[in-house]
Coordinates of C-alpha atoms in Angstrom, one line a residue:
M199 CA 2.3 -0.1 -35.8
A200 CA 4.9 2.1 -37.5
T201 CA 5.7 5.5 -36.1
Q202 CA 6.6 8.8 -37.7
Y203 CA 8.2 10.1 -34.5
E204 CA 11.8 11.1 -35.0
I205 CA 14.1 9.7 -32.3
R206 CA 17.2 11.8 -31.7
G207 CA 20.4 11.5 -29.7
T208 CA 24.1 10.9 -30.0
N209 CA 24.5 8.6 -27.0
A210 CA 22.4 6.0 -25.1
K211 CA 21.1 8.5 -22.5
E212 CA 19.9 11.0 -25.1
I213 CA 18.3 8.3 -27.2
S214 CA 16.4 6.9 -24.2
A215 CA 15.3 10.4 -23.2
S216 CA 14.1 11.1 -26.7
V217 CA 12.0 7.9 -26.7
E218 CA 10.6 8.7 -23.3
R219 CA 9.6 12.2 -24.4
G220 CA 7.7 10.7 -27.3
V221 CA 5.9 8.3 -25.0
A222 CA 5.1 11.0 -22.5
D223 CA 3.6 13.5 -25.0
G224 CA 1.6 10.8 -26.9
S225 CA 3.7 10.8 -30.1
L226 CA 4.6 7.2 -29.3
P227 CA 1.4 5.6 -28.1
P228 CA 1.3 2.1 -26.6
G229 CA 2.1 -0.6 -29.2
S230 CA 4.2 1.8 -31.4
A231 CA 7.2 -0.1 -33.0
L232 CA 10.6 1.4 -32.5
P233 CA 13.1 1.2 -35.3
P234 CA 15.4 -1.9 -35.4
V235 CA 18.7 -1.4 -33.6
R236 CA 20.9 -1.3 -36.7
A237 CA 18.5 0.9 -38.7
L238 CA 18.3 3.5 -35.9
A239 CA 22.1 3.3 -35.3
E240 CA 22.8 4.0 -39.0
R241 CA 20.3 6.9 -39.1
L242 CA 21.7 8.6 -36.0
G243 CA 25.4 7.9 -36.9
V244 CA 26.1 5.9 -33.7
S245 CA 27.1 2.3 -33.0
P246 CA 24.5 -0.5 -32.8
G247 CA 25.7 -1.1 -29.2
T248 CA 24.7 2.5 -28.2
V249 CA 21.1 2.0 -29.5
A250 CA 21.0 -1.5 -27.9
A251 CA 22.0 0.0 -24.6
S252 CA 19.3 2.7 -24.8
Y253 CA 16.7 0.0 -25.6
K254 CA 17.9 -2.1 -22.7
E255 CA 17.5 0.9 -20.3
L256 CA 14.0 1.5 -21.6
R257 CA 13.0 -2.1 -21.2
G258 CA 14.4 -2.2 -17.6
R259 CA 12.2 0.8 -16.8
G260 CA 9.1 -0.8 -18.3
I261 CA 8.7 1.8 -21.0
V262 CA 9.2 -0.6 -23.9
L263 CA 9.2 -4.4 -24.4
T264 CA 10.7 -6.8 -26.9
R265 CA 8.4 -9.2 -28.8
G266 CA 11.0 -11.4 -30.4
R267 CA 10.6 -11.1 -34.2
G268 CA 8.0 -8.5 -33.5
G269 CA 10.8 -6.1 -32.5
T270 CA 10.7 -3.5 -29.7
V271 CA 7.5 -1.7 -29.0
V272 CA 6.1 0.8 -26.5
A273 CA 4.6 -1.0 -23.5
E274 CA 0.8 -1.0 -23.1
A275 CA -0.7 1.3 -20.5
P276 CA -1.1 -0.4 -17.2
A277 CA -4.4 -1.9 -16.1
V278 CA -5.9 -0.2 -13.1
A279 CA -8.8 -2.4 -12.2
S280 CA -7.5 -6.0 -12.4
R281 CA -7.6 -6.7 -8.7
R282 CA -11.0 -5.4 -7.8
P283 CA -12.8 -7.8 -5.4
P284 CA -15.9 -9.6 -6.6
K285 CA -19.3 -8.7 -5.3
V286 CA -20.4 -10.5 -2.1
P287 CA -23.1 -13.1 -3.0
A288 CA -26.4 -12.5 -1.3
G289 CA -27.0 -14.3 1.9
L290 CA -23.4 -14.9 2.9
R291 CA -21.4 -13.7 5.9
D292 CA -18.8 -11.3 4.5
L293 CA -15.4 -12.0 5.9
A294 CA -13.6 -10.8 2.8
G295 CA -13.8 -7.0 2.9
G296 CA -11.2 -6.0 5.4
H297 CA -13.7 -3.7 7.1
P298 CA -14.0 -2.8 10.8
D299 CA -17.0 -3.9 12.8
P300 CA -19.5 -1.0 12.6
V301 CA -20.4 -1.5 16.3
F302 CA -17.0 0.0 17.2
L303 CA -17.4 3.1 15.0
P304 CA -18.8 6.4 16.4
D305 CA -22.5 6.8 15.5
A306 CA -22.0 10.3 14.2
A307 CA -19.3 12.9 14.1
P308 CA -19.8 15.9 16.4
S309 CA -21.1 19.1 14.7
V310 CA -18.4 21.2 13.3
W311 CA -18.1 24.9 12.4
V312 CA -17.6 25.6 8.7
S313 CA -15.8 28.8 7.8
P314 CA -18.2 31.2 6.0
G315 CA -17.7 32.8 2.6
A316 CA -15.7 31.9 -0.4
R317 CA -12.0 31.9 0.4
S318 CA -8.9 29.8 -0.1
H319 CA -7.1 28.0 2.7
R320 CA -3.9 27.5 0.7
A321 CA -2.0 29.9 3.0
S322 CA -2.9 27.9 6.1
P323 CA -3.8 24.4 4.9
R324 CA -3.6 22.7 8.3
L325 CA -5.6 23.5 11.4
P326 CA -3.1 24.2 14.2
R327 CA -5.0 22.1 16.7
L328 CA -5.0 19.0 14.4
E329 CA -1.4 19.5 13.6
E330 CA -0.6 19.6 17.3
L331 CA -2.6 16.4 17.9
T332 CA -0.9 14.7 14.9
R333 CA 2.6 15.6 16.2
A334 CA 1.7 14.2 19.6
W335 CA 0.3 11.0 18.0
Y336 CA 3.5 10.4 16.2
E337 CA 5.8 11.3 19.1
R338 CA 3.9 8.8 21.3
D339 CA 5.1 6.0 19.0
G340 CA 8.6 7.2 18.5
V341 CA 8.1 8.6 15.0
P342 CA 10.0 11.9 14.3
S343 CA 7.4 14.6 14.1
G344 CA 9.4 17.6 13.0
D345 CA 7.7 17.7 9.6
V346 CA 4.0 16.6 9.3
T347 CA 1.3 17.2 6.7
F348 CA -2.2 16.0 5.7
A349 CA -3.7 14.2 2.7
H350 CA -7.1 12.9 1.7
S351 CA -6.3 9.2 2.3
A352 CA -3.3 6.9 2.6
L353 CA -3.6 6.0 -1.1
D354 CA -3.8 9.7 -2.1
C355 CA -0.7 10.4 -0.1
V356 CA 1.3 7.5 -1.5
A357 CA 0.2 8.3 -5.0
R358 CA 1.4 11.9 -4.6
L359 CA 4.8 10.8 -3.2
L360 CA 5.4 8.3 -5.9
S361 CA 4.4 10.7 -8.7
V362 CA 6.8 13.4 -7.5
E363 CA 9.7 11.1 -6.7
L364 CA 9.7 8.4 -9.4
R365 CA 9.4 8.2 -13.2
P366 CA 7.5 5.6 -15.3
G367 CA 9.5 2.4 -15.3
D368 CA 11.1 2.9 -12.0
A369 CA 11.0 0.0 -9.6
V370 CA 9.2 -0.1 -6.2
A371 CA 9.7 -2.8 -3.6
M372 CA 6.2 -4.1 -2.7
E373 CA 5.1 -6.6 0.0
D374 CA 4.2 -10.0 -1.3
P375 CA 1.4 -10.7 -0.5
G376 CA 0.4 -7.1 -0.2
Y377 CA -2.5 -4.6 -0.2
H378 CA -4.2 -4.9 -3.6
H379 CA -5.0 -1.2 -4.0
L380 CA -1.3 -0.3 -3.6
L381 CA -0.3 -2.9 -6.1
D382 CA -2.9 -1.4 -8.5
L383 CA -1.6 2.1 -7.8
V384 CA 2.0 1.3 -8.6
S385 CA 0.9 -0.3 -11.9
A386 CA -1.3 2.6 -12.7
L387 CA 1.5 5.1 -12.3
G388 CA 3.6 3.1 -14.8
L389 CA 6.0 1.8 -12.1
R390 CA 7.3 -1.7 -11.7
S391 CA 6.5 -3.8 -8.6
V392 CA 9.4 -5.8 -7.2
P393 CA 8.0 -8.5 -4.9
V394 CA 9.4 -8.6 -1.3
A395 CA 8.4 -11.7 0.7
V396 CA 6.9 -11.2 4.1
D397 CA 6.5 -13.3 7.3
D398 CA 5.0 -12.8 10.7
E399 CA 7.5 -10.0 11.4
G400 CA 6.8 -8.1 8.2
I401 CA 9.1 -7.8 5.1
R402 CA 12.1 -10.1 5.2
P403 CA 15.6 -8.6 5.3
D404 CA 17.0 -11.0 2.7
A405 CA 14.1 -10.2 0.2
L406 CA 14.5 -6.5 0.8
R407 CA 18.3 -6.6 0.3
A408 CA 17.7 -8.3 -3.1
A409 CA 15.2 -5.6 -4.1
V410 CA 17.5 -2.8 -3.0
R411 CA 20.4 -4.3 -4.9
A412 CA 18.2 -4.7 -8.0
G413 CA 17.8 -0.9 -8.0
V414 CA 14.4 -0.1 -6.5
R415 CA 13.7 3.6 -6.0
A416 CA 11.1 3.2 -3.2
V417 CA 9.9 0.7 -0.6
I418 CA 6.3 0.6 0.6
C419 CA 5.6 -1.5 3.7
G420 CA 3.3 -1.9 6.7
P421 CA 5.1 -1.8 10.0
R422 CA 2.1 -3.6 11.7
S423 CA -1.3 -4.8 10.6
Q424 CA 0.3 -5.8 7.3
N425 CA -2.5 -6.4 4.8
P426 CA -3.3 -9.3 4.1
Y427 CA -0.6 -11.3 6.1
G428 CA -0.9 -9.5 9.4
G429 CA 2.8 -9.2 10.1
C430 CA 4.3 -6.6 12.4
F431 CA 7.9 -5.5 12.9
S432 CA 9.7 -6.6 16.0
A433 CA 12.5 -4.4 17.3
Q434 CA 15.0 -6.9 15.9
R435 CA 13.4 -7.0 12.5
R436 CA 13.2 -3.3 12.4
D437 CA 16.9 -3.0 13.1
A438 CA 17.8 -5.6 10.5
L439 CA 15.7 -3.8 7.9
V440 CA 17.3 -0.4 8.7
E441 CA 20.7 -2.0 8.2
V442 CA 19.7 -3.1 4.8
L443 CA 18.3 0.3 3.9
A444 CA 21.6 1.9 4.9
E445 CA 23.0 0.5 1.7
A446 CA 20.7 2.7 -0.3
P447 CA 20.2 6.1 1.4
D448 CA 18.4 7.6 -1.6
V449 CA 15.6 5.0 -1.6
L450 CA 12.3 6.5 -0.3
V451 CA 10.8 4.4 2.4
I452 CA 7.0 4.7 2.9
E453 CA 5.4 3.1 5.9
N454 CA 1.7 2.6 5.8
D455 CA 0.5 2.4 9.4
H456 CA -3.2 2.3 8.3
A457 CA -4.6 0.7 11.5
A458 CA -2.4 2.3 14.1
E459 CA -4.8 2.5 17.0
I460 CA -6.3 -1.0 16.5
A461 CA -3.3 -3.0 15.4
G462 CA -3.1 -4.7 18.8
V463 CA 0.7 -4.5 19.0
P464 CA 3.3 -1.7 19.6
L465 CA 5.0 0.1 16.8
H466 CA 8.6 -0.5 15.8
S467 CA 9.0 1.9 13.0
L468 CA 11.8 2.1 10.4
T469 CA 11.5 5.9 10.6
A470 CA 13.2 5.9 14.0
G471 CA 16.3 4.4 12.4
G472 CA 17.9 7.5 11.0
L473 CA 16.7 7.0 7.4
T474 CA 17.5 9.8 4.9
R475 CA 14.3 9.6 2.8
W476 CA 11.2 8.4 4.6
A477 CA 7.5 9.0 5.2
Q478 CA 5.0 7.4 7.5
V479 CA 1.3 7.6 6.6
R480 CA -1.6 7.1 9.0
T481 CA -5.4 7.2 8.6
V482 CA -8.4 7.0 10.9
T483 CA -10.9 5.3 8.6
K484 CA -10.7 1.9 10.3
Y485 CA -11.7 3.2 13.7
L486 CA -13.3 6.6 13.5
G487 CA -15.3 6.3 10.3
T488 CA -14.9 4.7 6.9
D489 CA -16.0 8.0 5.2
L490 CA -13.4 10.1 7.0
R491 CA -11.0 10.5 4.1
W492 CA -8.1 12.1 6.0
A493 CA -4.5 11.0 6.4
A494 CA -1.5 12.3 8.3
M495 CA 2.0 12.0 7.2
A496 CA 5.3 12.5 9.1
C497 CA 8.4 12.6 6.8
D498 CA 11.8 14.2 6.1
A499 CA 12.0 17.8 5.1
V500 CA 12.6 17.1 1.4
T501 CA 9.7 14.7 1.1
L502 CA 7.4 17.2 2.8
A503 CA 8.4 20.0 0.4
R504 CA 7.8 17.8 -2.7
H505 CA 4.5 16.4 -1.4
D506 CA 3.0 19.7 -0.3
G507 CA 4.3 21.4 -3.5
R508 CA 2.3 19.0 -5.6
L509 CA -0.7 19.2 -3.2
L510 CA -0.7 23.0 -3.6
L511 CA -1.0 22.6 -7.4
T512 CA -3.9 20.1 -7.2
S513 CA -6.5 20.2 -4.4
G514 CA -4.6 22.8 -2.4
W515 CA -5.6 21.6 1.0
V516 CA -7.6 19.1 2.9
S517 CA -11.1 20.4 3.8
H518 CA -11.0 22.4 7.1
A519 CA -14.5 21.0 7.8
L520 CA -13.1 17.5 7.6
Q521 CA -10.1 18.5 9.8
E522 CA -12.5 19.9 12.4
T523 CA -14.4 16.6 12.4
V524 CA -11.2 14.7 13.0
V525 CA -10.2 17.0 15.8
S526 CA -13.6 16.5 17.4
L527 CA -13.3 12.7 17.3
L528 CA -9.7 12.6 18.4
T529 CA -10.6 14.6 21.5
D530 CA -14.1 13.1 22.2
P531 CA -13.9 10.7 25.2
A532 CA -16.7 8.5 24.0
A533 CA -15.1 8.0 20.6
Q534 CA -11.7 7.3 22.0
D535 CA -13.3 4.7 24.4
L536 CA -14.8 3.0 21.4
V537 CA -11.3 2.9 19.8
R538 CA -9.9 1.2 22.9
Q539 CA -12.8 -1.3 22.9
A540 CA -12.2 -2.0 19.2
N541 CA -8.5 -2.6 19.7
A542 CA -9.2 -5.2 22.5
A543 CA -12.0 -6.9 20.6
Y544 CA -10.1 -7.2 17.3
T545 CA -7.1 -8.7 19.1
L546 CA -9.3 -11.3 20.8
R547 CA -11.1 -12.1 17.6
R548 CA -8.0 -12.5 15.6
R549 CA -6.3 -14.7 18.2
T550 CA -9.4 -16.8 18.7
L551 CA -9.6 -17.5 15.0
L552 CA -6.0 -18.5 14.8
D553 CA -6.4 -20.8 17.8
E554 CA -9.5 -22.4 16.3
L555 CA -7.9 -23.0 12.9
A556 CA -4.9 -24.5 14.7
R557 CA -7.2 -27.0 16.5
H558 CA -8.0 -28.3 13.0
G559 CA -4.4 -28.5 11.9
I560 CA -4.7 -25.4 9.7
A561 CA -1.7 -23.1 9.9
A562 CA -2.5 -19.4 9.5
H563 CA -0.9 -16.0 10.0
G564 CA -2.2 -12.9 11.8
A565 CA 0.2 -11.4 14.2
S566 CA -1.6 -8.0 14.2
G567 CA -4.5 -6.1 12.7
L568 CA -7.9 -7.0 11.3
N569 CA -7.1 -10.0 9.0
V570 CA -5.8 -13.5 9.0
W571 CA -4.0 -15.1 6.0
V572 CA -4.4 -18.8 5.4
P573 CA -2.0 -20.5 2.9
V574 CA -3.9 -23.0 0.7
R575 CA -3.2 -24.9 -2.5
D576 CA -6.4 -24.1 -4.4
E577 CA -7.9 -20.7 -3.6
A578 CA -11.0 -21.3 -5.7
A579 CA -11.8 -24.6 -4.0
V580 CA -11.6 -23.1 -0.5
V581 CA -13.6 -20.0 -1.4
N582 CA -16.3 -22.1 -3.0
G583 CA -16.3 -24.7 -0.2
L584 CA -16.8 -22.0 2.4
R585 CA -19.4 -20.3 0.3
S586 CA -21.5 -23.5 0.4
S587 CA -21.3 -23.2 4.2
G588 CA -22.5 -19.6 4.2
W589 CA -19.1 -17.8 4.4
W590 CA -17.5 -15.4 2.0
V591 CA -13.7 -15.0 2.2
A592 CA -11.2 -13.3 -0.1
A593 CA -9.2 -15.3 -2.6
G594 CA -5.6 -14.4 -2.4
A595 CA -4.9 -13.9 -6.1
R596 CA -5.4 -10.1 -6.0
F597 CA -3.0 -9.7 -3.1
R598 CA -0.1 -11.7 -4.7
L599 CA 2.8 -11.1 -7.0
A600 CA 5.0 -14.1 -6.7
A601 CA 3.8 -15.5 -3.3
G602 CA 2.0 -18.8 -3.0
P603 CA -1.8 -19.0 -2.9
G604 CA -3.9 -18.3 0.1
V605 CA -7.1 -16.7 1.3
R606 CA -7.7 -13.7 3.5
V607 CA -10.2 -13.8 6.3
T608 CA -11.3 -10.6 8.0
A609 CA -11.3 -11.6 11.7
A610 CA -12.6 -8.1 12.8
E611 CA -16.2 -9.1 12.0
L612 CA -16.1 -12.7 13.4
P613 CA -17.0 -12.8 17.1
P614 CA -15.2 -15.5 19.2
S615 CA -18.5 -17.4 19.6
E616 CA -18.5 -18.1 15.8
A617 CA -14.8 -18.7 15.3
G618 CA -15.1 -22.5 16.1
R619 CA -17.9 -23.0 13.5
F620 CA -16.0 -21.1 10.9
A621 CA -12.8 -23.1 11.5
A622 CA -14.7 -26.4 11.3
D623 CA -16.3 -25.3 8.0
F624 CA -12.8 -24.3 6.8
A625 CA -11.5 -27.7 7.6
A626 CA -14.4 -29.3 5.8
A627 CA -13.7 -27.2 2.8
L628 CA -10.1 -28.5 2.8
G629 CA -11.4 -32.1 3.1
E630 CA -8.9 -34.9 3.8
R631 CA -6.0 -32.8 2.7
Q632 CA -6.5 -30.1 5.3
A633 CA -3.0 -30.4 6.8
T634 CA -1.4 -30.1 3.4
Y635 CA -3.7 -27.3 2.3
G636 CA -3.2 -25.3 5.5
G637 CA 0.6 -25.7 5.7

């Protein structure tokens, strides 16, 4: 569509900024056609090369795209629901959801006292007792705890960080395969995902180096319990990644340690490597209660100020009643005993599943956490084959950017006594090509 918005500027930077302002305020909605390079150059009294340079910058940041003879147009708004999981068919065992086993979750949170009256907690958003527990939690694992804060969930925290640090079109290094909600979030914020390959030790240094040199502004990664692959940083991998990140001290590194207490492995965090800009986010939903929408974040001082400044302008604080509940569960011996039981059980279930799949010649990955990733050639064939045997697993498409196909199996809800039958059914779904499919 043609546009009446008047683009201004005398150099490439000013022209790009003018277009971006038009996009931001709605004067240039998605699909709006920008003037041809020579026409705009003539109108502004600049060289065609100057306009071409501004359009190139805008394309690189995802704000516009070129459609050949269709010219340059404003990019469409990102889709935000393209990776939603399908509904679990009735009568199937659900091994697709990534959920914890309810048997290891506390039956009910202890009663908490709710402050009376109508008043704001903006002046004291964090309960001192919970802040104290949070600092000790991080310090136990070697994460610097000088600056900590709270959010409503890991995704809430990451969204706030990205929105205050980056602009639409900026690039973010994302694990591939990676957590589908994070992939959706980056897209919804108008940012570009740069895929970074992972293995059993987490993101690969060579892939991260390529992303850093391509100009990413942020990196989001899981130091353990990587979802869906299950990778976890070793000390050697952590050191290699810190060396890569030293090339770009202004890049914000966000670690999502979402299953800290039930990962089954120790933490080797990038945050202990002297990074300039960093944050580590933790939640309790996987082992204290799926409805406990609370997250903790340790970070550098600049990141803290930017995060809390935006939080102050929006929700203001995390409910003190919720914080009291988290304190109660973190200090309740029975709840903490369940967490220890869960950690041991999930480790056993994951390893048993891997061993049973290996007995059938099926290679799989799951060094930590709740899930196992199985590379396959045809995701739909495997999902449908297992469905016919009564199992429901997650097709890998919604977790992938450029990685090869696979399926995710949530081992947390598969007792060892059933792992052998599941592995046999998996092999049957692969048929005669099981070794090729599983490799």
